[in-house]
PDB file of C-alpha atoms in Angstrom:
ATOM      1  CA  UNK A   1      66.491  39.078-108.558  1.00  0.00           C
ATOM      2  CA  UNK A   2      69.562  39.187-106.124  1.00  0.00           C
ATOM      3  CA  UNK A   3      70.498  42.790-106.333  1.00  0.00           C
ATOM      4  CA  UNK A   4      71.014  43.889-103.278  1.00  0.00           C
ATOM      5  CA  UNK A   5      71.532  41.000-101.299  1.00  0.00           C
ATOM      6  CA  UNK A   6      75.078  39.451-100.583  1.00  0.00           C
ATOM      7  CA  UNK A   7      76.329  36.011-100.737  1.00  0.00           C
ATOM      8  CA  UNK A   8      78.237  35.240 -97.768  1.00  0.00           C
ATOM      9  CA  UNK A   9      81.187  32.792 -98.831  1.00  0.00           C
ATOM     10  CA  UNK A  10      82.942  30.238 -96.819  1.00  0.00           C
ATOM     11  CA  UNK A  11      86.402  29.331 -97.526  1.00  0.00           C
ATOM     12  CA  UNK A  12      87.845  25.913 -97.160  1.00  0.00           C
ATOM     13  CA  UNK A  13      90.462  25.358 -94.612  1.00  0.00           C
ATOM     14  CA  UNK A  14      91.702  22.641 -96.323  1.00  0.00           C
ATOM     15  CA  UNK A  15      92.122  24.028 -99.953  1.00  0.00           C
ATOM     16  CA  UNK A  16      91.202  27.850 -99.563  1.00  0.00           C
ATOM     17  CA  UNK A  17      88.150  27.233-102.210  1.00  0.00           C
ATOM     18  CA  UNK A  18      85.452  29.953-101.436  1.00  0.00           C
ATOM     19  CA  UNK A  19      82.021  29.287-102.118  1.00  0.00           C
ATOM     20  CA  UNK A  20      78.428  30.163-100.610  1.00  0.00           C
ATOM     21  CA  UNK A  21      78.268  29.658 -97.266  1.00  0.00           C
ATOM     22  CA  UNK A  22      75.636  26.945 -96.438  1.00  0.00           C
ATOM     23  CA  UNK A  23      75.658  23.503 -94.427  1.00  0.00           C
ATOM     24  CA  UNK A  24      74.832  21.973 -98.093  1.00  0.00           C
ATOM     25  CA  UNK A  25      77.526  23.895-100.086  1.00  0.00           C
ATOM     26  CA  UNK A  26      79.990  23.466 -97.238  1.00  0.00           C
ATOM     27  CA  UNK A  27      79.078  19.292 -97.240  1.00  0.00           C
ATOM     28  CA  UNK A  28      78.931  19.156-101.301  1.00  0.00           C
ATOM     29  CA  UNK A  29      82.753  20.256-101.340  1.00  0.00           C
ATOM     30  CA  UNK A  30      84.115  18.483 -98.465  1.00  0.00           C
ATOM     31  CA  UNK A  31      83.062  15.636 -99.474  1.00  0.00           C
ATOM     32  CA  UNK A  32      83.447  15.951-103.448  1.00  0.00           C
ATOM     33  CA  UNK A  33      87.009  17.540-102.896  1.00  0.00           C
ATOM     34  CA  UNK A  34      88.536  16.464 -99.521  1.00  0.00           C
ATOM     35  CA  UNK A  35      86.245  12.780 -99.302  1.00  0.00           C
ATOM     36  CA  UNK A  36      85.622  13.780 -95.989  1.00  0.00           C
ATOM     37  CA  UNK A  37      82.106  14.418 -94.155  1.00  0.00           C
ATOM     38  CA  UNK A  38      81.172  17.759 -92.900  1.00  0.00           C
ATOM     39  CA  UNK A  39      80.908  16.263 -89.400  1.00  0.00           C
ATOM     40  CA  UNK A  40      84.654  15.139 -89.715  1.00  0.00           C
ATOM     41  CA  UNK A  41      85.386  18.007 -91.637  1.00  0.00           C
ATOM     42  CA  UNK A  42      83.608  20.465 -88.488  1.00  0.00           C
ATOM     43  CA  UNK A  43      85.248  18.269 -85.550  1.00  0.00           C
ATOM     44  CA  UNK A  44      88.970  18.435 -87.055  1.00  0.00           C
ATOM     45  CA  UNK A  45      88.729  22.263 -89.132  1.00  0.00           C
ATOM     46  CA  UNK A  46      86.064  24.116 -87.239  1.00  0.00           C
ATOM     47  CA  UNK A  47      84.397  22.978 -84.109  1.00  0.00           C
ATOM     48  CA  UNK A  48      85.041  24.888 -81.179  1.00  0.00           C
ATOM     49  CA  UNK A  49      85.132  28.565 -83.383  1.00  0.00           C
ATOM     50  CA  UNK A  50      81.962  26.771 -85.327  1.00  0.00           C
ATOM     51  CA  UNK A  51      80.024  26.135 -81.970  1.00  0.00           C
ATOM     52  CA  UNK A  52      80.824  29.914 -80.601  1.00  0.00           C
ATOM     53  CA  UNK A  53      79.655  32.096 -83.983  1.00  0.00           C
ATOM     54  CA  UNK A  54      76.402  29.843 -84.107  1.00  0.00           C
ATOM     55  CA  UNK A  55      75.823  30.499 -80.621  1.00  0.00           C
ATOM     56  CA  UNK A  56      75.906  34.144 -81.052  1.00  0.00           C
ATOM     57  CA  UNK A  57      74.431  34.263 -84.352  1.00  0.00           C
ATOM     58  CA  UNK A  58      71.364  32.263 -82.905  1.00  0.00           C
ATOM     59  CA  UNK A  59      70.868  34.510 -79.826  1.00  0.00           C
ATOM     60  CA  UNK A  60      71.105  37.492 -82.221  1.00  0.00           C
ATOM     61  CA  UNK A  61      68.471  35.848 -84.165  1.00  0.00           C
ATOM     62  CA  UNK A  62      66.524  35.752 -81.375  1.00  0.00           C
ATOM     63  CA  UNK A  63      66.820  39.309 -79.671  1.00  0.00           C
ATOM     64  CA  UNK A  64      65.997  40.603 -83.322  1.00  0.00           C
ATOM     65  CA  UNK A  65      62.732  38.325 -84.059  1.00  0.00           C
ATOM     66  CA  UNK A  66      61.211  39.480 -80.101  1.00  0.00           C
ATOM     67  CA  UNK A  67      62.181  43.361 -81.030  1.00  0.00           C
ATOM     68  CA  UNK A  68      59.724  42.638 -84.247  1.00  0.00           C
ATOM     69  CA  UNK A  69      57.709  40.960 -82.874  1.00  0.00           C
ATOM     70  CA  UNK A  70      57.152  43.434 -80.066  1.00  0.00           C
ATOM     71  CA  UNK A  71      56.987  46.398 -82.329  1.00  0.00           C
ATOM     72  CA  UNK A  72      54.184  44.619 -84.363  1.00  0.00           C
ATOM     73  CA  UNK A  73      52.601  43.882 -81.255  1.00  0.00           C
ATOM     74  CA  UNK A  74      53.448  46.710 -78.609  1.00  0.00           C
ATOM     75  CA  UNK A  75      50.798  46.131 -76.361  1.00  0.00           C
ATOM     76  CA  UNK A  76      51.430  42.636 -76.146  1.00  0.00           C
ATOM     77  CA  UNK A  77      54.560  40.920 -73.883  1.00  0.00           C
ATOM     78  CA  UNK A  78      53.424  37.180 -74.795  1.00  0.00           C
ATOM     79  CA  UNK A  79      55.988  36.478 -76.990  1.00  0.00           C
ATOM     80  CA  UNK A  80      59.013  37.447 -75.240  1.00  0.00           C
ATOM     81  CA  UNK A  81      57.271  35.618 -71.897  1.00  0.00           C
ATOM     82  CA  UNK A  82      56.022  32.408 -73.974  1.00  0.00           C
ATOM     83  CA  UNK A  83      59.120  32.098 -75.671  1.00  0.00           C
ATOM     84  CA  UNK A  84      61.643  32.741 -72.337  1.00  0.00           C
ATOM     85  CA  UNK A  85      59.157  30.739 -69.677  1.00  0.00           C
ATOM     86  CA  UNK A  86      58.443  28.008 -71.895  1.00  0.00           C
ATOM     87  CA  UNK A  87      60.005  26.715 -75.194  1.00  0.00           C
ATOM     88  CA  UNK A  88      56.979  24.503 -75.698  1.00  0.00           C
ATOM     89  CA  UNK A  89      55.280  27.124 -76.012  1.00  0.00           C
ATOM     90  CA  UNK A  90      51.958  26.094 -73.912  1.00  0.00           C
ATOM     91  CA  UNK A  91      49.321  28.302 -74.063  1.00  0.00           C
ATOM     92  CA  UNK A  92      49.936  31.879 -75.630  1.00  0.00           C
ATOM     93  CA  UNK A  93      52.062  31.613 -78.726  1.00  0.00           C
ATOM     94  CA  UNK A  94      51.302  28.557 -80.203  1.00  0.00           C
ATOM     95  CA  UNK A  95      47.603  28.900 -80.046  1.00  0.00           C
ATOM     96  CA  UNK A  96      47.867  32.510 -82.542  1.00  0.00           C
ATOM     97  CA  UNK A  97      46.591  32.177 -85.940  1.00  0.00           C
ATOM     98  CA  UNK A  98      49.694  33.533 -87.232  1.00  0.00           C
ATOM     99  CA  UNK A  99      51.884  30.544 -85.403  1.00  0.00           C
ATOM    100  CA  UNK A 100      51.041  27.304 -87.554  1.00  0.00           C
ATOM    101  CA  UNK A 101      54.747  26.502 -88.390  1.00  0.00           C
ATOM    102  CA  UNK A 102      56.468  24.241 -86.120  1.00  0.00           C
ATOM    103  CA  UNK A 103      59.590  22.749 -85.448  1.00  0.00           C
ATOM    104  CA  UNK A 104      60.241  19.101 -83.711  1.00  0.00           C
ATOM    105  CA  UNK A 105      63.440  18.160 -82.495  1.00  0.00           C
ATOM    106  CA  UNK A 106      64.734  14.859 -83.570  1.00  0.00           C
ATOM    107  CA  UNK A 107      66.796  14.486 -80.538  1.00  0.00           C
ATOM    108  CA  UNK A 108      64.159  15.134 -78.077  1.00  0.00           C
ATOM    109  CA  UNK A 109      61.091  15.695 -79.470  1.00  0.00           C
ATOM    110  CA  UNK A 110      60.305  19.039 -78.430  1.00  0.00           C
ATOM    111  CA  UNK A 111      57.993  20.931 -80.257  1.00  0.00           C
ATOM    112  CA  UNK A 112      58.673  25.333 -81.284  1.00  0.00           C
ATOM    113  CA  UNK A 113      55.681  27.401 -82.876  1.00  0.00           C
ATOM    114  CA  UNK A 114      57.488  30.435 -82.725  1.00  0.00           C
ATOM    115  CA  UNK A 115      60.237  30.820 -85.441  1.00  0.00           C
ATOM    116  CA  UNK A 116      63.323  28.547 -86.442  1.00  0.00           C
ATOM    117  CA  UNK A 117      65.558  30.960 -84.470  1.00  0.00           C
ATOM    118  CA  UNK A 118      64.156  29.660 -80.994  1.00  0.00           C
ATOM    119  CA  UNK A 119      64.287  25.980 -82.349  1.00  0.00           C
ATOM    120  CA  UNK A 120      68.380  26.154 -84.041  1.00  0.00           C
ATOM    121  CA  UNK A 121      68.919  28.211 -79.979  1.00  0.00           C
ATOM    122  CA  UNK A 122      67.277  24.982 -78.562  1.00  0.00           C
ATOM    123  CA  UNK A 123      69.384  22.463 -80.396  1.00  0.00           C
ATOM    124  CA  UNK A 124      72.291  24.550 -80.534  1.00  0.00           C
ATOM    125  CA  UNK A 125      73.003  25.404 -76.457  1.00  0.00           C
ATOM    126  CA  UNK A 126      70.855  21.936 -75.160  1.00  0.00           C
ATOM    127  CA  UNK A 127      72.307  19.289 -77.490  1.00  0.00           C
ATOM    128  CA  UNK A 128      75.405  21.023 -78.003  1.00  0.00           C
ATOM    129  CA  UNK A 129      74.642  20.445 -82.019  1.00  0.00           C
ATOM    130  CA  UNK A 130      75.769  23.163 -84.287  1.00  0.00           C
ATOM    131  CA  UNK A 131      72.607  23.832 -86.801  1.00  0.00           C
ATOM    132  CA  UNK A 132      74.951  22.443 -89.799  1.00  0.00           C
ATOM    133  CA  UNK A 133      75.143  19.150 -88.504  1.00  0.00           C
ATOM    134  CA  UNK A 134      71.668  19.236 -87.403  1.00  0.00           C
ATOM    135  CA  UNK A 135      70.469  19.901 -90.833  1.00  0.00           C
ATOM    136  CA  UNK A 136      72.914  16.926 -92.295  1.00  0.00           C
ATOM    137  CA  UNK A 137      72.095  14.377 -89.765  1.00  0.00           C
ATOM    138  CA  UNK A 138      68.013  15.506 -89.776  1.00  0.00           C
ATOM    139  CA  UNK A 139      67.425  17.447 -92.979  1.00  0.00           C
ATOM    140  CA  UNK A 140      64.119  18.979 -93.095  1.00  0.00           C
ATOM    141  CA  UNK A 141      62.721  16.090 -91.086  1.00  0.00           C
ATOM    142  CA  UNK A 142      59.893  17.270 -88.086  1.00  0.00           C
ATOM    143  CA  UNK A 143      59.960  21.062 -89.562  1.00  0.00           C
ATOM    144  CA  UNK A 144      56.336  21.682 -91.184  1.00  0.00           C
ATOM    145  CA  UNK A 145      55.834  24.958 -92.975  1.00  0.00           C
ATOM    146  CA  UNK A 146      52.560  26.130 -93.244  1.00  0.00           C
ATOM    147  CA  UNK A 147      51.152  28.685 -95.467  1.00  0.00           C
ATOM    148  CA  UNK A 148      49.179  32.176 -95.504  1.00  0.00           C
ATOM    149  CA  UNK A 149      47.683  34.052 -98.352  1.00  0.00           C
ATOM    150  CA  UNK A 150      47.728  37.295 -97.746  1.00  0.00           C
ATOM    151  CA  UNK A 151      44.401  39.392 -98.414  1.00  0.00           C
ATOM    152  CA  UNK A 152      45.891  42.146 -99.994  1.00  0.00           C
ATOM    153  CA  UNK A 153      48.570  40.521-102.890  1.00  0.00           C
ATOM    154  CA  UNK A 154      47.358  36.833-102.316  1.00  0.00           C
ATOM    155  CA  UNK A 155      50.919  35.784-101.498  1.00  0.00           C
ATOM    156  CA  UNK A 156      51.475  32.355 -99.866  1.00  0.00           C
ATOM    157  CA  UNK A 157      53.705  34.042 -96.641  1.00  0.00           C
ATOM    158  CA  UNK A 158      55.130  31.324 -94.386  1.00  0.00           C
ATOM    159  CA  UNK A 159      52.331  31.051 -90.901  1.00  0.00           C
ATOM    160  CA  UNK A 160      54.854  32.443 -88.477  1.00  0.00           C
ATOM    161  CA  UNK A 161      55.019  35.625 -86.430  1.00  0.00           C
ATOM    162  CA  UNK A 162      58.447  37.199 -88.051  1.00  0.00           C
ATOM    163  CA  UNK A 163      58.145  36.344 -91.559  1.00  0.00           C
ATOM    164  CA  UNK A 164      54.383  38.048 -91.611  1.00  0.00           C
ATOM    165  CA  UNK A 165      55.555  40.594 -89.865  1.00  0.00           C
ATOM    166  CA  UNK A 166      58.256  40.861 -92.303  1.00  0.00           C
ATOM    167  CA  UNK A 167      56.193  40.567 -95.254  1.00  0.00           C
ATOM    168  CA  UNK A 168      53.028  43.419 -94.030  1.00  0.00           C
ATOM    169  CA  UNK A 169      55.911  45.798 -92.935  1.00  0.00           C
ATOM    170  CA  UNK A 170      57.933  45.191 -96.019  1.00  0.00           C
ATOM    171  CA  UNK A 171      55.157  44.612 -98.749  1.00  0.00           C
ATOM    172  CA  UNK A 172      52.484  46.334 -97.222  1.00  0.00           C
ATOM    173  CA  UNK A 173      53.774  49.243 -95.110  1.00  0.00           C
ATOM    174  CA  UNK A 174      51.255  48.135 -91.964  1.00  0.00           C
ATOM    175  CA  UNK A 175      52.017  45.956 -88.677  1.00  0.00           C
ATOM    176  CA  UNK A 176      50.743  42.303 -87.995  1.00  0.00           C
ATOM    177  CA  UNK A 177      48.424  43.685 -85.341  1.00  0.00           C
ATOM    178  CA  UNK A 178      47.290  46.347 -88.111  1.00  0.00           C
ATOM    179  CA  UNK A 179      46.559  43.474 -90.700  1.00  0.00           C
ATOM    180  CA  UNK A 180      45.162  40.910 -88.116  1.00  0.00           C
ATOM    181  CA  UNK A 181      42.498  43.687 -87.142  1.00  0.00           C
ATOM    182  CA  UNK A 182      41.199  44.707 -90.108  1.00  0.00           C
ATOM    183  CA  UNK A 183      41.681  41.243 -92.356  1.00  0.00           C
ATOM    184  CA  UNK A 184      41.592  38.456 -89.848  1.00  0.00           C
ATOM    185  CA  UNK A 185      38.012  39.321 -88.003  1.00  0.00           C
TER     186      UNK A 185
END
């Protein structure tokens, strides 16, 4: 269930209503309510304070997936260096076993292996896009999830480094690095 985990609500700046905070709850009710668009709604409400707390939120995101990353994989540096050097990701990172998810931007077509956290970054401080109206102009449109079942529960776990090394830390008290050696001969 949901115990444990909290809802982070939004509150309207035009009526005060406070409800989930998400791109689609936050669109729903401005348009429903106010018959506005959540780009209009962004540009005249929230834009500049919008732009700044997705900024930091995204660079968070990203200082906290390389610290897993490199505690899964401590005698590796690739990620931090693949992901820093290149955001295409040539060579080290996208050619793991564990990287099969990707994300294309629809501005410019570049492609991220690594984790949505390094893609929403990308679109975020290049484009100048916050990820909400990203996700309402592009939807889920060039982002391809691909699956793993694990050996030990046969759980489908989403093919990218951070949310298998979430789920073997979490589920199966052992590293990526620990699971890849013994599982993925």
């Amino acid at each position: 269930g949901r115990n444990g985990i909290k809802i982070r609500k939004y509150k309207c700046k035009i009526c005060g209503k406070a409800f989930p905070w998400s791109g689609v709850s936050i669109s729903k009710h401005v348009k429903q309510a106010h018959d506005i668009s959540l780009q209009e709604y962004t540009s005249r409400f929230e834009k500049e304070a919008n732009m700044t707390s997705t900024q930091n939120s995204l660079q968070a995101n990203d200082t906290f997936t390389e610290s897993i990353l490199r505690k899964n994989f401590p005698h590796n540096d690739g990620f931090q260096s693949a992901s820093k050097k290149d955001p295409s990701l040539s060579g080290y990172a996208k050619d793991k076993w564990y990287n099969k998810c990707s994300w294309t931007c629809q501005i410019c077509g570049k492609l991220y292996m690594t984790n949505s956290s390094a893609f929403f970054k990308h679109v975020v401080q290049d484009h100048k896009v916050s990820v909400e109206d990203y996700k309402e102009k592009y939807g889920n449109t060039g982002i391809v999830y691909v699956d793993h079942k694990c050996k030990l529960c046969q759980k489908n776990v989403p093919c990218n480094g951070l949310s298998m090394c979430k789920h073997y830390k979490h589920s199966h008290n052992m590293s990526l690095e620990e699971y890849e050696s013994l599982y993925m001969i």
